[in-house]
PDB file of C-alpha atoms and ligand atoms in Angstrom:
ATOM      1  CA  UNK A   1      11.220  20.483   0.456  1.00  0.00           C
ATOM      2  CA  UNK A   2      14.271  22.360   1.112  1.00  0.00           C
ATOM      3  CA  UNK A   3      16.202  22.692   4.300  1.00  0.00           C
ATOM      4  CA  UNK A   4      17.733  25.865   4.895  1.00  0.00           C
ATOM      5  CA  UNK A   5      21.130  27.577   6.953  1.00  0.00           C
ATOM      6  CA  UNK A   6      18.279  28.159   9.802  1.00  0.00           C
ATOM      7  CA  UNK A   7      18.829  24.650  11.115  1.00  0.00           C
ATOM      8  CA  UNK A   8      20.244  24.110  13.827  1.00  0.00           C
ATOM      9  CA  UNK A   9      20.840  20.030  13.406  1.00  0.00           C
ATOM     10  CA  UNK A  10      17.959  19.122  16.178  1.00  0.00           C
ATOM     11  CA  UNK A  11      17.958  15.424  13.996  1.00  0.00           C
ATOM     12  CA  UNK A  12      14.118  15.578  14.520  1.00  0.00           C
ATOM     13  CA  UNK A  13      12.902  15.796  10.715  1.00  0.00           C
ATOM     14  CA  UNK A  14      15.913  12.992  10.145  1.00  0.00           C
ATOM     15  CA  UNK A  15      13.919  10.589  13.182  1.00  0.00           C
ATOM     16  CA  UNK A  16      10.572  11.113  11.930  1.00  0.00           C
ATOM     17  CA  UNK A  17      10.954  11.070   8.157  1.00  0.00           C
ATOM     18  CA  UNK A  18       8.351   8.449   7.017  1.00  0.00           C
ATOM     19  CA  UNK A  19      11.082   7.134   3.992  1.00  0.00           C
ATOM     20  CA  UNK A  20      13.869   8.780   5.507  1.00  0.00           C
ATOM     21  CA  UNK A  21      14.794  11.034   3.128  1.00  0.00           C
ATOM     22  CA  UNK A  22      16.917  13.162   5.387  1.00  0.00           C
ATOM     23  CA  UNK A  23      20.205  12.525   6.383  1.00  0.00           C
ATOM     24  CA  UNK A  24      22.552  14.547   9.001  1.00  0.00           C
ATOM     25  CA  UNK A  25      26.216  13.936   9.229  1.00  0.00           C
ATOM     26  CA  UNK A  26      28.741  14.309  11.825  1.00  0.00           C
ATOM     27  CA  UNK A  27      30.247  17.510  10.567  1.00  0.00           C
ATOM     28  CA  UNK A  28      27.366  18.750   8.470  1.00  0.00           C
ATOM     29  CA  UNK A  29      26.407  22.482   8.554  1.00  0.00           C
ATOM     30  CA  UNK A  30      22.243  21.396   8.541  1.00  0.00           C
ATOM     31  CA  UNK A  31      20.329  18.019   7.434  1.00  0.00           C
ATOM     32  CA  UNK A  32      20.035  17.624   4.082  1.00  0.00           C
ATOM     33  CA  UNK A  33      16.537  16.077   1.870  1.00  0.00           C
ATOM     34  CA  UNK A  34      17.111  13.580  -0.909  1.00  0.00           C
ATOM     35  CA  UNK A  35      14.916  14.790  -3.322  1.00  0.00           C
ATOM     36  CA  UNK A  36      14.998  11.278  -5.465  1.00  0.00           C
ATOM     37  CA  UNK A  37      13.412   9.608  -2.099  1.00  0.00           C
ATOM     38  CA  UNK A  38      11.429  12.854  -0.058  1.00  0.00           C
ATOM     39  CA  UNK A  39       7.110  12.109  -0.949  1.00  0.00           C
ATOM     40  CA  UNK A  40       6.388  15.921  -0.411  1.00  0.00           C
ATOM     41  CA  UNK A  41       4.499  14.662   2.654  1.00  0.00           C
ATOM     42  CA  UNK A  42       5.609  18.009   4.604  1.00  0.00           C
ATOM     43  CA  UNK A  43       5.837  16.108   7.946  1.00  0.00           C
ATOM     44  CA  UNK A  44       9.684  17.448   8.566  1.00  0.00           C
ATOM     45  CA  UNK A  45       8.165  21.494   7.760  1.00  0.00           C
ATOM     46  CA  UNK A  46       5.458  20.850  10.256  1.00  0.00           C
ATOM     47  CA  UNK A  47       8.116  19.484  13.365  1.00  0.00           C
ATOM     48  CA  UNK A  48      10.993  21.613  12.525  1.00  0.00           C
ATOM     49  CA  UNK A  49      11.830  23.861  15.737  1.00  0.00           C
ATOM     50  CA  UNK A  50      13.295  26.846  14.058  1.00  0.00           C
ATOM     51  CA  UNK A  51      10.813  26.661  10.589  1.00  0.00           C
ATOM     52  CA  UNK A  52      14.277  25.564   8.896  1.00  0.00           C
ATOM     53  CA  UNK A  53      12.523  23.764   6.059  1.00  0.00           C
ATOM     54  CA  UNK A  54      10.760  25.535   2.859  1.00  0.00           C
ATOM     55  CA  UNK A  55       8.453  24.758   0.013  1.00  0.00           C
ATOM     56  CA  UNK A  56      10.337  24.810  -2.629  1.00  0.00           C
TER      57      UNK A  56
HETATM   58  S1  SF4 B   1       8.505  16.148   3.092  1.00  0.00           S
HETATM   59 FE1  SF4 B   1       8.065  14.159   4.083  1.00  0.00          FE
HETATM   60  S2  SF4 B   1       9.142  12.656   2.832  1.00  0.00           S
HETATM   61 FE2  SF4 B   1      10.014  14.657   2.326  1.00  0.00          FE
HETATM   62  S3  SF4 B   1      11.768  14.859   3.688  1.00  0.00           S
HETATM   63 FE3  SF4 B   1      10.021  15.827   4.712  1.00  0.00          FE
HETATM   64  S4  SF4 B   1       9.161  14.213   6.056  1.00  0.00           S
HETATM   65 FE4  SF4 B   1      10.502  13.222   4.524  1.00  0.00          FE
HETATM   66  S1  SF4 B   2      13.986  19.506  12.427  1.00  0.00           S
HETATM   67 FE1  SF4 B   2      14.705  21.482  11.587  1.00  0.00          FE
HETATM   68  S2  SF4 B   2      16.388  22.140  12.951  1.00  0.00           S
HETATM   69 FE2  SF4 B   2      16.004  19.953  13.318  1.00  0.00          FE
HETATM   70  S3  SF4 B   2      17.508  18.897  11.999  1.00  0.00           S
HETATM   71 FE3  SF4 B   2      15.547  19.063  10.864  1.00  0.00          FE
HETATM   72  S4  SF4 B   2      15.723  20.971   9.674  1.00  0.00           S
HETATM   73 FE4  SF4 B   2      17.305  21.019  11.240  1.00  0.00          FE
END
């Protein structure tokens, strides 16, 4: 999973992350996956507002 310049930094993937993978700093342009902790589960693609997050 990939999160892409569409996000507008709602923190709802970040919330509802099962292993919270995603993190979202004060001062970050968008949330950001850790790809050494994200399952694939594609929960944060299926919540995302804007569609922000990818396959990829
Ligand atoms: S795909 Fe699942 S495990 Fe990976 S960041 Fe999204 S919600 Fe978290
Ligand atoms: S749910 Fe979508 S818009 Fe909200 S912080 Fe995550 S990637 Fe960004």
């Amino acid at each position: 999973m990939v999160i892409t310049d569409k996000c507008i930094k709602c923190g709802k993937c970040v919330e509802n992350c099962p292993v919270a993978a995603i993190s979202l700093c004060k001062g970050d342009k968008q949330a950001h996956i850790d790809k050494s902790i994200c399952i694939e589960c594609g929960y944060c693609k299926s919540i995302c507002p804007v569609n922000a997050i990818e396959d990829k």
